[in-house]
C-alpha positions as a printed NumPy array, in Angstrom:
array([[133.686, 104.323,  75.835],
       [134.55 , 106.731,  78.28 ],
       [134.613, 110.555,  77.121],
       [138.105, 112.049,  76.476],
       [139.811, 113.426,  79.637],
       [140.047, 117.295,  79.086],
       [141.977, 118.143,  82.202],
       [142.863, 116.732,  85.822],
       [142.785, 118.383,  89.268],
       [144.494, 117.266,  92.528],
       [142.198, 116.292,  95.384],
       [143.35 , 116.231,  98.835],
       [141.319, 113.049,  99.864],
       [140.51 , 111.924, 103.532],
       [140.297, 108.089, 103.162],
       [139.214, 105.47 , 105.54 ],
       [142.047, 102.898, 105.371],
       [140.779, 100.664, 108.262],
       [138.258, 101.116, 110.978],
       [139.02 , 104.291, 113.047],
       [141.878, 105.227, 110.875],
       [141.705, 108.001, 108.28 ],
       [144.66 , 109.014, 106.138],
       [145.355, 111.976, 103.66 ],
       [145.912, 110.995, 100.012],
       [146.809, 113.503,  97.164],
       [144.753, 111.815,  94.292],
       [144.88 , 113.029,  90.543],
       [141.265, 113.251,  89.337],
       [140.204, 113.216,  85.58 ],
       [137.816, 115.623,  84.405],
       [135.907, 114.545,  81.387],
       [133.534, 116.296,  79.202],
       [130.293, 116.737,  80.863],
       [131.574, 116.462,  84.42 ],
       [132.122, 119.491,  86.936],
       [134.58 , 120.093,  89.754],
       [132.974, 120.711,  93.087],
       [134.624, 121.817,  96.307],
       [132.686, 120.291,  99.35 ],
       [131.852, 122.934, 101.934],
       [129.357, 121.177, 104.506],
       [128.52 , 117.666, 105.045],
       [126.641, 115.42 , 107.531],
       [127.461, 112.078, 108.854],
       [125.289, 109.304, 108.053],
       [124.851, 105.829, 110.032],
       [126.255, 104.075, 106.905],
       [129.343, 106.178, 107.334],
       [129.7  , 105.053, 110.939],
       [129.242, 101.528, 110.162],
       [132.258, 101.599, 107.933],
       [134.339, 103.868, 110.384],
       [133.424, 101.753, 113.31 ],
       [134.114,  98.428, 111.596],
       [130.593,  97.357, 111.817],
       [130.187,  96.095, 108.376],
       [131.421,  92.366, 107.526],
       [135.244,  92.028, 107.198],
       [134.914,  91.013, 103.659],
       [132.9  ,  94.074, 102.711],
       [135.667,  96.229, 104.351],
       [138.291,  94.546, 102.599],
       [136.661,  95.014,  99.348],
       [135.72 ,  98.734,  99.605],
       [138.844, 100.312, 101.702],
       [140.535, 102.431, 101.46 ],
       [137.83 , 104.83 , 100.567],
       [136.757, 108.63 , 101.354],
       [133.357, 108.632, 103.398],
       [130.39 , 110.856, 103.247],
       [127.545, 111.224, 100.881],
       [125.271, 113.852, 102.344],
       [126.803, 117.214, 101.444],
       [126.795, 120.38 ,  99.614],
       [129.581, 122.446,  97.814],
       [130.596, 125.005,  95.236],
       [131.372, 124.518,  91.719],
       [134.906, 125.368,  91.119],
       [135.512, 124.168,  87.519],
       [134.889, 121.512,  84.948],
       [133.384, 120.961,  81.545],
       [129.596, 121.421,  82.221],
       [127.27 , 123.291,  80.263],
       [124.619, 124.576,  82.898],
       [126.631, 125.316,  85.952],
       [128.731, 128.233,  86.734],
       [131.66 , 128.658,  88.886],
       [130.739, 129.855,  92.397],
       [127.227, 128.419,  92.303],
       [126.071, 126.516,  95.404],
       [125.07 , 122.88 ,  94.828],
       [123.771, 119.732,  96.293],
       [125.811, 116.609,  95.646],
       [123.829, 113.457,  94.411],
       [125.899, 110.496,  95.601],
       [123.976, 108.149,  93.241],
       [125.916, 108.134,  89.839],
       [124.263, 106.387,  87.071],
       [126.391, 104.051,  85.011],
       [125.409, 105.683,  81.658],
       [126.91 , 108.823,  82.942],
       [130.085, 107.418,  84.15 ],
       [130.732, 105.442,  81.143],
       [129.693, 107.832,  78.3  ],
       [126.817, 105.885,  76.823],
       [123.14 , 106.239,  76.064],
       [120.699, 105.043,  78.865],
       [119.39 , 102.158,  76.851],
       [123.012, 100.941,  76.523],
       [123.431, 100.602,  80.074],
       [121.094,  98.361,  82.131],
       [117.46 ,  97.856,  82.88 ],
       [117.256, 100.73 ,  85.415],
       [118.908, 103.306,  83.018],
       [116.584, 101.994,  80.164],
       [113.441, 102.647,  82.504],
       [112.576,  99.045,  82.855],
       [113.029,  99.303,  86.562],
       [113.486, 102.041,  89.024],
       [116.178, 104.369,  87.87 ],
       [118.023, 104.214,  91.316],
       [119.219, 100.624,  90.758],
       [121.662, 100.863,  88.096],
       [124.092,  97.714,  87.983],
       [126.942,  99.649,  86.461],
       [126.667, 102.664,  88.528],
       [128.466, 103.871,  91.67 ],
       [127.688, 105.627,  94.926],
       [129.738, 108.029,  96.947],
       [131.251, 106.696, 100.102],
       [130.237, 103.105,  99.165],
       [132.677, 101.723,  96.808],
       [133.488, 105.064,  95.466],
       [135.467, 107.93 ,  97.079],
       [132.83 , 110.035,  98.899],
       [132.719, 113.855,  99.888],
       [135.507, 113.772, 102.116],
       [137.991, 115.439,  99.716],
       [138.813, 119.038,  98.285],
       [137.931, 118.42 ,  94.769],
       [135.144, 115.911,  93.885],
       [134.424, 115.34 ,  89.935],
       [130.985, 114.597,  89.006],
       [128.549, 114.16 ,  86.169],
       [126.988, 117.553,  85.765],
       [123.37 , 116.074,  86.246],
       [124.554, 114.791,  89.604],
       [125.281, 118.254,  90.78 ],
       [122.059, 120.354,  91.506],
       [121.845, 124.168,  92.35 ],
       [120.355, 125.215,  95.704],
       [117.494, 127.66 ,  95.482],
       [118.258, 131.007,  97.009],
       [115.628, 130.367,  99.552],
       [117.171, 127.501, 100.872],
       [120.119, 127.758, 103.214],
       [123.152, 125.702, 103.317],
       [122.346, 124.076, 106.814],
       [118.91 , 123.105, 105.126],
       [120.278, 122.107, 101.92 ],
       [122.706, 119.642, 103.186],
       [119.688, 117.455, 104.441],
       [118.54 , 117.138, 100.831],
       [120.183, 113.774, 100.401],
       [118.37 , 111.905, 103.478],
       [115.24 , 113.792, 102.597],
       [115.457, 112.466,  98.974],
       [115.818, 109.04 , 100.16 ],
       [112.59 , 109.339, 102.225],
       [110.987, 110.988,  99.203],
       [111.934, 108.343,  96.955],
       [110.649, 105.532,  99.186],
       [107.29 , 107.21 ,  99.533],
       [106.856, 107.574,  95.677],
       [106.022, 103.845,  95.63 ],
       [102.75 , 104.58 ,  97.477],
       [102.375, 108.132,  96.276],
       [ 98.846, 107.449,  94.56 ],
       [ 97.436, 106.374,  97.779],
       [ 98.769, 109.093, 100.099],
       [ 95.937, 111.696,  99.346],
       [ 93.573, 109.612, 101.596],
       [ 95.828, 106.886, 103.442],
       [ 96.589, 106.612, 107.072],
       [100.507, 106.365, 107.519],
       [102.555, 104.817, 110.289],
       [106.295, 105.681, 110.43 ],
       [108.487, 103.524, 112.89 ],
       [111.595, 105.339, 114.098],
       [112.246, 108.209, 116.231],
       [115.799, 109.015, 114.938],
       [116.755, 111.263, 111.917],
       [115.476, 108.909, 109.189],
       [112.153, 108.613, 110.811],
       [111.858, 112.365, 111.448],
       [112.721, 113.381, 107.745],
       [110.352, 110.659, 106.424],
       [107.684, 111.998, 108.463],
       [108.502, 115.507, 107.538],
       [108.311, 114.447, 103.919],
       [104.993, 112.798, 104.407],
       [103.789, 116.114, 106.044],
       [105.419, 118.803, 103.618],
       [105.583, 117.045, 100.55 ],
       [102.375, 114.833, 100.648],
       [100.239, 116.933, 102.848],
       [ 99.58 , 114.521, 105.526],
       [ 98.382, 116.04 , 108.698],
       [ 98.703, 114.698, 112.313],
       [ 94.992, 113.017, 111.888],
       [ 96.403, 110.638, 109.346],
       [100.07 , 110.264, 110.284],
       [101.39 , 108.321, 113.322],
       [104.953, 107.931, 114.356],
       [106.103, 105.052, 116.644],
       [109.284, 105.472, 118.772],
       [111.139, 104.222, 121.986],
       [112.102, 107.597, 123.32 ],
       [109.63 , 110.243, 124.411],
       [112.042, 113.327, 124.298],
       [112.815, 112.257, 120.472],
       [109.088, 111.922, 119.673],
       [108.179, 115.236, 121.217],
       [110.207, 116.853, 118.283],
       [107.624, 115.244, 115.893],
       [104.919, 118.384, 116.436],
       [103.228, 117.611, 113.071],
       [102.377, 114.037, 113.755],
       [100.516, 111.883, 116.472],
       [103.137, 109.954, 118.39 ],
       [103.045, 106.699, 120.248],
       [105.53 , 104.759, 122.412],
       [106.076, 101.209, 121.265],
       [106.559,  99.897, 124.8  ],
       [102.993, 100.719, 125.85 ],
       [101.076, 100.669, 122.455],
       [ 98.574,  97.662, 121.992],
       [ 99.587,  96.803, 118.293],
       [ 96.908,  93.906, 118.118],
       [ 93.959,  96.247, 119.074],
       [ 95.251,  99.568, 117.718],
       [ 93.921, 101.422, 114.682],
       [ 94.981, 100.017, 111.473],
       [ 96.801, 102.003, 108.86 ],
       [ 97.122, 101.684, 105.175],
       [100.947, 102.411, 104.968],
       [103.808, 101.54 , 107.287],
       [107.18 , 102.904, 106.84 ],
       [110.08 , 101.201, 108.719],
       [112.844, 103.662, 109.604],
       [114.76 , 101.9  , 112.401],
       [117.406,  99.647, 111.18 ],
       [119.736,  97.26 , 112.999],
       [118.455,  95.172, 115.863],
       [115.228,  97.212, 116.06 ],
       [114.015,  96.272, 112.347],
       [112.597,  92.886, 113.645],
       [110.124,  94.388, 115.947],
       [109.362,  97.506, 113.985],
       [108.493,  95.44 , 110.748],
       [106.37 ,  92.886, 112.777],
       [104.603,  95.578, 114.71 ],
       [103.856,  97.38 , 111.456],
       [102.456,  94.173, 110.002],
       [100.054,  94.108, 112.991],
       [ 98.677,  97.249, 112.349],
       [ 98.467,  97.186, 108.55 ],
       [ 95.064,  96.69 , 106.856],
       [ 94.291,  94.   , 104.293],
       [ 96.069,  94.925, 101.079],
       [ 98.292,  97.321, 102.961],
       [101.869,  98.422, 101.983],
       [104.915,  98.049, 104.088],
       [108.142, 100.102, 103.089],
       [111.322,  99.023, 104.433],
       [114.04 , 101.712, 104.84 ],
       [116.123, 100.722, 107.945],
       [119.407,  98.879, 106.957],
       [120.53 ,  95.747, 109.059],
       [123.723,  93.674, 108.724],
       [121.666,  90.538, 109.599],
       [118.766,  88.738, 108.318],
       [115.472,  90.004, 109.814],
       [112.788,  87.382, 110.689],
       [109.303,  88.523, 109.605],
       [105.67 ,  87.468, 110.106],
       [105.12 ,  85.852, 106.722],
       [101.741,  84.4  , 107.493],
       [100.102,  87.618, 108.051],
       [101.896,  89.185, 105.083],
       [100.36 ,  86.296, 103.042],
       [ 96.896,  86.58 , 104.802],
       [ 96.582,  90.131, 104.613],
       [ 98.17 ,  90.469, 100.948],
       [100.687,  93.032, 102.281],
       [103.026,  94.544,  99.566],
       [106.58 ,  94.969, 100.719],
       [108.631,  97.745,  99.2  ],
       [112.467,  98.095,  99.676],
       [114.055, 101.382,  99.216],
       [117.5  , 103.077, 100.522],
       [118.824, 105.343,  97.703],
       [117.453, 108.018,  95.647],
       [118.251, 109.633,  92.262],
       [118.518, 113.1  ,  90.923],
       [115.053, 113.722,  90.046],
       [114.246, 113.161,  93.959],
       [116.661, 115.879,  94.866],
       [114.961, 118.314,  92.451],
       [111.635, 117.475,  93.971],
       [112.955, 117.674,  97.591],
       [114.724, 121.113,  97.028],
       [111.495, 122.446,  95.642],
       [109.699, 121.605,  99.   ],
       [112.605, 122.87 , 100.938],
       [111.903, 126.25 ,  99.724],
       [108.735, 126.325, 102.08 ],
       [109.537, 128.186, 105.119],
       [107.37 , 125.901, 107.318],
       [109.557, 122.826, 105.955],
       [112.639, 124.666, 106.656],
       [111.225, 125.247, 110.289],
       [110.709, 121.458, 110.733],
       [114.039, 120.443, 109.346],
       [115.918, 122.975, 111.517],
       [115.21 , 120.658, 114.638],
       [117.896, 118.472, 113.286],
       [120.48 , 120.923, 112.504],
       [123.028, 121.033, 115.423],
       [124.084, 124.004, 117.3  ],
       [127.693, 123.812, 116.338],
       [129.398, 122.543, 113.186],
       [132.793, 120.65 , 113.418],
       [135.497, 122.108, 111.455],
       [137.456, 119.817, 109.044],
       [140.637, 120.432, 107.454],
       [142.815, 117.261, 107.906],
       [142.478, 113.489, 108.567],
       [142.564, 113.858, 112.268],
       [139.811, 116.187, 112.347],
       [137.472, 113.866, 110.487],
       [138.57 , 111.049, 112.535],
       [137.792, 112.913, 115.839],
       [134.237, 113.783, 114.592],
       [133.537, 110.174, 113.43 ],
       [134.772, 108.947, 116.714],
       [132.586, 111.411, 118.719],
       [129.516, 110.725, 116.323],
       [130.019, 107.036, 116.996],
       [130.406, 107.201, 120.662],
       [127.399, 109.761, 121.216],
       [124.744, 108.986, 118.498],
       [122.933, 112.34 , 119.271],
       [119.506, 112.683, 117.895],
       [120.505, 115.901, 115.89 ],
       [122.751, 115.315, 112.674],
       [126.591, 116.008, 112.904],
       [127.806, 118.76 , 110.433],
       [131.148, 118.979, 109.15 ],
       [132.372, 122.311, 107.993],
       [135.151, 121.88 , 105.605],
       [138.271, 124.287, 105.495],
       [140.429, 123.026, 102.796]])
């Protein structure tokens, strides 16, 4: 049974109603015991947001999930609620993964195998995820369970903290092979933001230097940003004769997933591990013969939980890590105060797909 509502807040919400169309809604949000109210201040656009906005998801998916406020990478300021640990005015990171036991006011063991600890805790069957079936960060007041709102350390600036969600996803995926990473050779496929932040977490969180970390990409200018790793162009590298690795992390997604996964299988040692992080709308053929012959373990991971955010924010306090992450911070932030502003920002991000992230500076 849900906890009793103690108050309500009005939230100016910018919802995607159909591809390329964002409209304003004034929605009354319930604030239950144990929930806090956050005013989003800064967010970044994810490729997942662009797939919704551009109508690149399947029609049946769009019909089921829209209208919906987008965005799940962001920070804000606590402005009210019924929490016990957070205070008004505190800078916080927003965790988009909302476990079902928190949403439904029950004990974890009453919810599902994930909440009971029988499987990974980021796979709750009764939970929610901001900007994916649940209104996301594009709203003036967002009401969240207090454990899903995490204070930002003083040493971490807003522009770095907004990258915590994407870093936490990479960190969570790498936890599957964490016991191996003190000695393993690792290859990352993907020269975009996901590949960059995954490589950054390997370097700063798991202490893997360039002698054990190789990044494969298709654009030399992007690969040149990976100053802490060895880099290789996929167009010219000999994957059959190249040096073998213990772990491959695929961060490409879309139409490049097939080649990245299969090239990763080529260079994996026997007993190696393949972590798939890239999202594709279509089925991806993979070389199962070599998966079987090499005894490769495949891991899938695309979401994190609050515990990963805590670890990532700790890593972000390191100034070397901050210098690495700053390479993804755009030179200018886009101001957003109304639906037209957000639609324009999404259209621009969809058209240009810059290497750096697109930041949205909210003015409610």
